[in-house]
Amino acid sequence: MLSYLAHSKIGKWCMSCLGCTLIITISLLIGGCWDQKELQERHFVLAVGIDKADEGEDAKQEKDKKSLEGFIQPSGDKLYRLSFQILQLTPASGEAPRKASVSTYVISGIGESMFEMLRDMLGQTSKGFWFEHIQAIVISEEAAKQGGLQPLIDLFRRDTEMRWLIKPLITSGKAKKLLEFKPPSGEPGGLFLARSLQLYKKNPHIPGWNSGLGETSQSIDNKKTVQIDRVELEGDIVKLGGTALFKEGKFVGYIDEYATKGTAFFSASEKSSIITIECPDHPGKILAFELFRHETKLTPHINGDDIYFTLDIGMKGNLGESQCGNHFDPMDEEALHRVEVLVAEEVTHNILYALHSYQDLQADPGDFAAKLKAHQPLAWEKVKEHWNEEGFPNVSLIPSVNVIIENVGEHK
């Protein structure tokens, strides 16, 4: 009996070992990327350009090219030119180890439906498009004026491949030209634009605090003024700066870099900034204040039928630069206080300049309506129907700015 039990246990152990061996062997044989596709076999779209279809086209060669980029449309007109900047990867070759080369090229299609143009553009390539790595969507001013913002970005808001971090941009020129631009750094153009926008924390002329597709989509859904970064190309220079404004999906105009900087102050979105003033005792020479941190409080007030706001700002930073020479002694507390007062006056002027820029375009950047609705709901109910056209252009703002210089640098 004992012998039988021993043989039985040995048999079961052998069967278990054999089963495990078979499982491991089969796993090794069927493992691996059986459906793998190399990166160079995919077309990664890095940037998208949207132009008006006939924008800047006069030559016969351009007209012939336009006919090839188009297709027979059962519905709609040939309103837009959709362009893709595609990443082209070339695998490394040779015995010496080296990186694969990277380049980009641009293809375009003409139509009205972005989705239909996208599918028709497959006739110009041998691989499918991958949209998970789109960095920027560049829209020409003429395209935005033609049909508004909504039809241009609806596909990118709706499709599951698109990311909310995609950066929309507006240009007064042709969007396709920006996609064809080759940055001097050698990086792909789409990455260059997206990375430039990430510098908004140190560049107050870029409204990068609300420039993603997600923020843009939320502003559209909440019927707020949409603010999109402006980018321009002149020759071989690309420059970001200023903001394009859309109200109810319609393009209403631009605010310049100075107004964009002022917006960051009253929106409390500025993390670092350089504020310049003239030397107190030496006009024509410059002092620069480097902002490190600031606190902002925007409060609405009602006086009869009048609505006004107060803005309390506290700023702390360093003396970043002085071109005043011996005319200014940063170790003199009285002289330093005069600089603090002058910086506060400059910030006040900048804020009011930004406010008037928005009021001229009848476009509330969002801060004023939100504060009025939260703190004075009864007053908001009376003016909300015509706030941008009648209420906001007539509000007044009373700024109060307090500046503290904490450090004067390593050299007095």
Coordinates of C-alpha atoms in Angstrom, one line a residue:
M1 CA 0.0 0.0 0.0
L2 CA 2.8 2.4 0.9
S3 CA 4.6 1.6 -2.3
Y4 CA 1.5 2.4 -4.3
L5 CA 1.1 5.8 -2.6
A6 CA 4.8 6.6 -3.2
H7 CA 4.5 5.8 -6.9
S8 CA 1.3 7.8 -7.2
K9 CA 2.9 10.9 -5.7
I10 CA 5.9 10.6 -8.0
G11 CA 3.6 10.2 -11.0
K12 CA 1.7 13.3 -10.1
W13 CA 4.9 15.3 -9.6
C14 CA 6.2 14.2 -13.0
M15 CA 3.0 15.2 -14.7
S16 CA 3.1 18.6 -13.0
C17 CA 6.7 19.1 -14.1
L18 CA 5.8 18.0 -17.7
G19 CA 2.8 20.4 -17.7
C20 CA 4.9 23.3 -16.6
T21 CA 7.6 22.5 -19.1
L22 CA 5.0 22.5 -21.9
I23 CA 3.6 25.8 -20.8
I24 CA 7.0 27.5 -20.7
T25 CA 8.0 26.0 -24.1
I26 CA 4.7 27.1 -25.8
S27 CA 5.1 30.6 -24.2
L28 CA 8.5 31.0 -25.6
L29 CA 7.4 29.9 -29.1
I30 CA 4.3 32.1 -29.3
G31 CA 5.7 35.1 -27.4
G32 CA 7.0 38.3 -29.0
C33 CA 5.4 41.1 -31.1
W34 CA 3.8 39.0 -33.8
D35 CA 1.9 42.0 -35.1
Q36 CA 4.8 44.5 -34.7
K37 CA 5.1 47.6 -36.9
E38 CA 8.4 49.5 -37.0
L39 CA 8.2 53.2 -36.2
Q40 CA 9.4 54.1 -39.7
E41 CA 6.4 52.3 -41.2
R42 CA 4.0 54.7 -39.6
H43 CA 3.1 58.3 -40.5
F44 CA 3.1 60.3 -37.3
V45 CA 1.3 63.7 -37.8
L46 CA 3.2 66.3 -35.7
A47 CA 1.3 69.4 -36.7
V48 CA -1.9 70.4 -38.6
G49 CA -2.4 73.5 -40.7
I50 CA -5.8 74.9 -41.8
D51 CA -6.0 77.6 -44.5
K52 CA -8.7 79.1 -46.7
A53 CA -8.6 77.0 -49.9
D54 CA -7.9 79.9 -52.3
E55 CA -5.7 81.9 -49.9
G56 CA -2.8 83.5 -51.8
E57 CA -3.1 81.4 -54.9
D58 CA -2.8 83.1 -58.3
A59 CA -0.3 81.1 -60.4
K60 CA -1.5 78.4 -62.8
Q61 CA 0.8 75.9 -61.2
E62 CA -0.9 76.5 -57.9
K63 CA -4.3 76.1 -59.4
D64 CA -3.3 72.8 -61.0
K65 CA -1.9 71.6 -57.7
K66 CA -5.2 72.6 -56.0
S67 CA -7.2 70.4 -58.4
L68 CA -5.0 67.4 -57.5
E69 CA -5.4 68.1 -53.8
G70 CA -9.2 68.2 -54.1
F71 CA -11.8 65.5 -54.9
I72 CA -15.4 65.1 -56.0
Q73 CA -17.5 66.2 -53.1
P74 CA -21.1 65.0 -52.8
S75 CA -21.8 67.8 -50.3
G76 CA -20.1 71.0 -49.3
D77 CA -17.7 73.3 -51.1
K78 CA -13.9 73.6 -51.4
L79 CA -13.5 76.0 -48.5
Y80 CA -10.4 74.9 -46.7
R81 CA -6.9 73.5 -47.2
L82 CA -6.0 70.9 -44.6
S83 CA -2.2 70.2 -44.3
F84 CA -0.3 67.6 -42.2
Q85 CA 3.3 67.8 -41.1
I86 CA 4.4 64.2 -41.1
L87 CA 7.4 62.8 -39.3
Q88 CA 9.6 60.7 -41.5
L89 CA 12.0 58.3 -39.7
T90 CA 14.9 56.7 -41.5
P91 CA 16.5 53.7 -39.7
A92 CA 20.1 53.8 -38.8
S93 CA 22.4 51.8 -41.2
G94 CA 26.0 50.8 -41.4
E95 CA 28.2 49.1 -38.9
A96 CA 29.0 52.2 -36.8
P97 CA 26.2 52.9 -34.2
R98 CA 24.3 56.1 -34.9
K99 CA 20.9 57.6 -34.4
A100 CA 18.1 57.3 -37.0
S101 CA 17.7 60.5 -39.1
V102 CA 14.5 62.5 -38.6
S103 CA 12.8 64.8 -41.2
T104 CA 9.4 66.1 -42.0
Y105 CA 7.3 66.8 -45.0
V106 CA 3.9 68.3 -45.7
I107 CA 0.9 67.1 -47.6
S108 CA -2.4 68.8 -48.2
G109 CA -6.0 68.3 -49.2
I110 CA -8.8 70.6 -50.1
G111 CA -12.5 70.4 -49.2
E112 CA -14.9 71.4 -46.4
S113 CA -15.1 68.4 -44.0
M114 CA -11.9 67.9 -42.2
F115 CA -12.6 64.2 -41.8
E116 CA -13.3 63.7 -45.5
M117 CA -10.1 65.6 -46.5
L118 CA -8.2 63.5 -44.0
R119 CA -9.3 60.2 -45.7
D120 CA -8.8 61.6 -49.2
M121 CA -5.2 62.5 -48.3
L122 CA -4.5 58.8 -47.9
G123 CA -4.3 58.8 -51.7
Q124 CA -1.1 60.8 -51.4
T125 CA 0.7 58.3 -49.1
S126 CA 1.5 54.7 -48.6
K127 CA 0.8 54.5 -44.8
G128 CA -1.9 55.4 -42.5
F129 CA -1.9 58.5 -40.3
W130 CA -1.3 58.4 -36.5
F131 CA -2.5 61.4 -34.6
E132 CA -1.5 60.6 -31.0
H133 CA 1.6 62.8 -31.3
I134 CA 0.1 66.0 -32.8
Q135 CA 1.8 69.0 -31.2
A136 CA 0.0 72.0 -32.7
I137 CA -2.9 73.0 -34.9
V138 CA -2.1 76.2 -36.9
I139 CA -5.1 78.1 -38.2
S140 CA -4.8 81.0 -40.7
E141 CA -6.7 84.2 -39.9
E142 CA -8.6 84.0 -43.2
A143 CA -9.8 80.4 -42.5
A144 CA -11.0 81.5 -39.0
K145 CA -12.9 84.5 -40.5
Q146 CA -14.5 82.4 -43.2
G147 CA -16.4 79.9 -41.0
G148 CA -15.5 80.5 -37.4
L149 CA -13.5 78.4 -35.1
Q150 CA -16.0 75.6 -34.4
P151 CA -16.0 73.8 -37.8
L152 CA -12.2 74.0 -37.9
I153 CA -11.5 72.1 -34.7
D154 CA -14.6 70.0 -34.2
L155 CA -12.9 66.8 -35.6
F156 CA -9.9 67.3 -33.2
R157 CA -12.2 67.8 -30.2
R158 CA -14.3 64.8 -31.1
D159 CA -11.8 62.1 -32.2
T160 CA -10.4 59.8 -29.6
E161 CA -6.9 59.8 -31.0
M162 CA -6.5 63.5 -30.3
R163 CA -5.1 64.8 -27.0
W164 CA -6.3 67.8 -25.0
L165 CA -2.6 69.1 -24.8
I166 CA -2.5 69.9 -28.6
K167 CA -1.7 73.6 -28.9
P168 CA -4.0 75.7 -31.2
L169 CA -2.3 78.7 -32.9
I170 CA -3.5 81.6 -35.1
T171 CA -1.4 83.3 -37.8
S172 CA -2.2 86.2 -40.1
G173 CA -0.3 84.4 -42.9
K174 CA -0.6 80.9 -44.4
A175 CA -0.6 78.0 -41.9
K176 CA 1.0 75.7 -44.4
K177 CA 4.1 77.9 -44.6
L178 CA 4.6 77.5 -40.9
L179 CA 4.4 73.7 -41.2
E180 CA 7.0 73.8 -44.0
F181 CA 9.3 76.0 -41.8
K182 CA 12.6 74.2 -40.8
P183 CA 13.7 75.4 -37.3
P184 CA 17.4 76.2 -37.0
S185 CA 17.6 73.8 -34.1
G186 CA 16.9 70.9 -36.4
E187 CA 13.9 69.6 -34.5
P188 CA 10.6 69.0 -36.2
G189 CA 8.5 72.2 -36.7
G190 CA 5.5 70.8 -34.7
L191 CA 7.7 70.1 -31.7
F192 CA 9.4 73.5 -32.0
L193 CA 6.1 75.3 -31.8
A194 CA 4.8 73.3 -28.8
R195 CA 8.1 73.6 -26.9
S196 CA 8.2 77.4 -27.5
L197 CA 4.7 77.7 -26.0
Q198 CA 5.9 75.8 -22.9
L199 CA 8.2 78.8 -22.1
Y200 CA 5.2 81.0 -21.2
K201 CA 6.1 80.9 -17.5
K202 CA 9.1 83.1 -18.4
N203 CA 7.7 84.9 -21.4
P204 CA 4.7 87.0 -20.5
H205 CA 4.0 87.8 -24.2
I206 CA 2.7 84.2 -24.7
P207 CA -0.7 83.3 -23.2
G208 CA 0.3 79.8 -22.6
W209 CA -1.7 79.4 -19.5
N210 CA -4.9 78.6 -21.4
S211 CA -3.6 77.6 -24.8
G212 CA -4.3 73.8 -25.0
L213 CA -7.1 72.2 -27.0
G214 CA -8.8 71.1 -23.7
E215 CA -8.9 74.7 -22.4
T216 CA -10.1 76.0 -25.8
S217 CA -12.9 73.3 -25.8
Q218 CA -14.0 74.3 -22.3
S219 CA -14.2 78.0 -23.2
I220 CA -16.3 77.2 -26.3
D221 CA -18.7 74.9 -24.3
N222 CA -19.0 77.6 -21.5
K223 CA -19.5 80.3 -24.1
K224 CA -16.5 82.2 -22.9
T225 CA -14.0 84.3 -24.9
V226 CA -11.5 81.9 -26.5
Q227 CA -7.9 83.1 -26.4
I228 CA -5.4 81.4 -28.7
D229 CA -1.7 82.1 -29.1
R230 CA -0.6 84.1 -32.1
V231 CA 2.4 83.0 -34.3
E232 CA 3.9 84.7 -37.3
L233 CA 6.4 83.7 -39.9
E234 CA 8.6 86.3 -41.7
G235 CA 11.3 85.0 -43.9
D236 CA 13.3 82.5 -41.8
I237 CA 12.0 83.9 -38.4
V238 CA 9.1 82.4 -36.4
K239 CA 7.8 84.5 -33.5
L240 CA 5.2 83.8 -30.9
G241 CA 3.5 86.7 -29.2
G242 CA 0.1 88.2 -28.7
T243 CA -3.3 86.7 -28.5
A244 CA -6.2 86.0 -31.0
L245 CA -9.7 86.4 -29.5
F246 CA -12.8 84.5 -30.5
K247 CA -16.3 85.4 -29.3
E248 CA -19.1 83.0 -29.9
G249 CA -16.8 81.2 -32.3
K250 CA -16.2 84.3 -34.4
F251 CA -12.7 85.9 -34.8
V252 CA -12.9 89.4 -33.3
G253 CA -9.2 90.5 -33.4
Y254 CA -5.9 90.4 -31.7
I255 CA -4.4 91.9 -28.5
D256 CA -0.7 92.7 -28.6
E257 CA 2.1 91.4 -26.5
Y258 CA 1.8 94.2 -23.9
A259 CA -1.9 93.6 -23.4
T260 CA -1.2 89.8 -23.1
K261 CA 1.3 90.6 -20.4
G262 CA -1.3 92.7 -18.6
T263 CA -3.8 90.0 -18.8
A264 CA -1.5 87.6 -17.0
F265 CA -1.3 90.1 -14.1
F266 CA -5.0 90.5 -13.4
S267 CA -5.6 86.8 -14.1
A268 CA -2.9 85.8 -11.5
S269 CA -1.4 83.4 -14.1
E270 CA 2.0 85.1 -14.4
K271 CA 4.8 83.1 -12.7
S272 CA 7.7 85.2 -13.7
S273 CA 8.0 88.4 -15.6
I274 CA 10.4 91.3 -16.3
I275 CA 8.9 94.8 -15.6
T276 CA 11.0 97.7 -16.9
I277 CA 10.9 101.4 -15.8
E278 CA 13.0 104.5 -16.4
C279 CA 15.7 105.3 -13.8
P280 CA 14.2 107.7 -11.3
D281 CA 17.0 110.3 -11.6
H282 CA 18.2 109.4 -15.1
P283 CA 15.5 109.4 -17.7
G284 CA 16.2 107.3 -20.8
K285 CA 18.0 104.6 -18.8
I286 CA 16.3 101.4 -17.7
L287 CA 15.8 99.5 -14.5
A288 CA 14.3 96.0 -14.7
F289 CA 12.3 94.3 -11.9
E290 CA 12.2 90.5 -12.0
L291 CA 8.9 89.2 -10.6
F292 CA 9.1 86.0 -8.7
R293 CA 5.6 85.6 -7.2
H294 CA 2.4 87.6 -6.8
E295 CA -1.1 87.4 -5.4
T296 CA -4.2 88.8 -7.0
K297 CA -7.7 89.5 -5.8
L298 CA -10.3 90.7 -8.2
T299 CA -13.6 91.9 -6.5
P300 CA -16.8 93.2 -8.1
H301 CA -18.8 96.1 -6.6
I302 CA -22.3 97.5 -7.3
N303 CA -23.1 101.2 -7.0
G304 CA -26.7 101.7 -8.2
D305 CA -26.7 100.7 -11.8
D306 CA -22.9 100.9 -12.1
I307 CA -20.5 97.9 -11.9
Y308 CA -16.9 98.4 -11.0
F309 CA -14.1 96.1 -9.9
T310 CA -11.2 96.5 -7.5
L311 CA -7.9 94.6 -8.1
D312 CA -5.5 94.1 -5.2
I313 CA -2.1 92.8 -6.3
G314 CA 1.0 92.0 -4.2
M315 CA 4.3 91.4 -6.0
K316 CA 7.7 90.2 -4.8
G317 CA 10.8 90.0 -6.8
N318 CA 14.4 91.2 -7.4
L319 CA 16.2 94.0 -9.0
G320 CA 17.3 92.2 -12.1
E321 CA 19.1 94.9 -14.1
S322 CA 20.2 98.6 -13.7
Q323 CA 21.5 100.8 -16.5
C324 CA 21.5 103.8 -14.3
G325 CA 25.1 103.7 -13.4
N326 CA 26.1 105.7 -10.4
H327 CA 22.9 107.7 -10.5
F328 CA 21.1 104.9 -8.6
D329 CA 22.2 103.3 -5.3
P330 CA 20.2 100.1 -4.7
M331 CA 21.5 100.0 -1.1
D332 CA 19.6 103.3 -0.4
E333 CA 16.3 102.3 1.1
E334 CA 14.6 105.5 0.0
A335 CA 15.8 105.1 -3.6
L336 CA 14.7 101.4 -3.6
H337 CA 11.3 102.4 -2.4
R338 CA 10.9 104.9 -5.2
V339 CA 11.7 102.1 -7.6
E340 CA 9.0 99.9 -6.0
V341 CA 6.5 102.7 -6.5
L342 CA 7.4 103.2 -10.1
V343 CA 7.1 99.4 -10.8
A344 CA 3.7 99.5 -9.2
E345 CA 2.7 102.4 -11.4
E346 CA 3.9 100.5 -14.5
V347 CA 2.0 97.4 -13.6
T348 CA -1.2 99.5 -13.1
H349 CA -0.7 101.1 -16.5
N350 CA -0.2 97.6 -18.1
I351 CA -3.3 96.2 -16.5
L352 CA -5.5 99.1 -17.6
Y353 CA -4.0 98.9 -21.1
A354 CA -5.0 95.2 -21.3
L355 CA -8.5 95.9 -20.0
H356 CA -9.1 98.6 -22.5
S357 CA -7.9 96.3 -25.3
Y358 CA -10.5 93.7 -24.4
Q359 CA -13.2 96.4 -24.0
D360 CA -12.5 97.8 -27.4
L361 CA -13.1 94.3 -28.9
Q362 CA -16.2 93.8 -26.6
A363 CA -14.7 90.5 -25.3
D364 CA -14.4 89.7 -21.6
P365 CA -11.4 87.4 -21.0
G366 CA -13.5 85.6 -18.5
D367 CA -12.3 86.8 -15.2
F368 CA -14.8 89.7 -14.8
A369 CA -17.9 87.7 -15.7
A370 CA -16.9 84.8 -13.5
K371 CA -16.3 87.1 -10.5
L372 CA -19.5 89.0 -11.0
K373 CA -21.5 85.8 -11.3
A374 CA -19.9 84.4 -8.1
H375 CA -20.1 87.4 -5.9
Q376 CA -23.1 89.4 -7.2
P377 CA -25.5 86.8 -8.7
L378 CA -28.5 89.2 -8.8
A379 CA -26.6 91.8 -10.7
W380 CA -25.2 89.2 -13.0
E381 CA -28.8 88.0 -13.9
K382 CA -29.6 91.5 -15.1
V383 CA -26.6 91.9 -17.4
K384 CA -25.7 88.5 -18.5
E385 CA -27.6 88.5 -21.8
H386 CA -25.6 91.5 -23.2
W387 CA -22.6 91.4 -21.0
N388 CA -19.9 91.5 -23.7
E389 CA -21.7 94.2 -25.8
E390 CA -23.1 96.5 -23.1
G391 CA -21.9 95.5 -19.6
F392 CA -18.2 94.7 -19.9
P393 CA -17.2 97.6 -22.1
N394 CA -18.5 100.1 -19.5
V395 CA -17.0 98.6 -16.3
S396 CA -14.2 100.4 -14.5
L397 CA -11.3 98.8 -12.8
I398 CA -9.4 100.3 -9.7
P399 CA -6.1 98.5 -9.3
S400 CA -4.0 98.7 -6.2
V401 CA -0.5 97.3 -6.6
N402 CA 2.1 96.7 -3.8
V403 CA 5.6 95.8 -4.9
I404 CA 8.4 94.6 -2.6
I405 CA 12.0 94.2 -3.9
E406 CA 13.6 91.5 -1.8
N407 CA 17.0 91.4 -3.4
V408 CA 19.2 93.6 -5.4
G409 CA 21.5 91.0 -6.9
E410 CA 25.2 90.1 -6.2
H411 CA 26.5 93.5 -7.3
K412 CA 25.1 96.8 -5.9

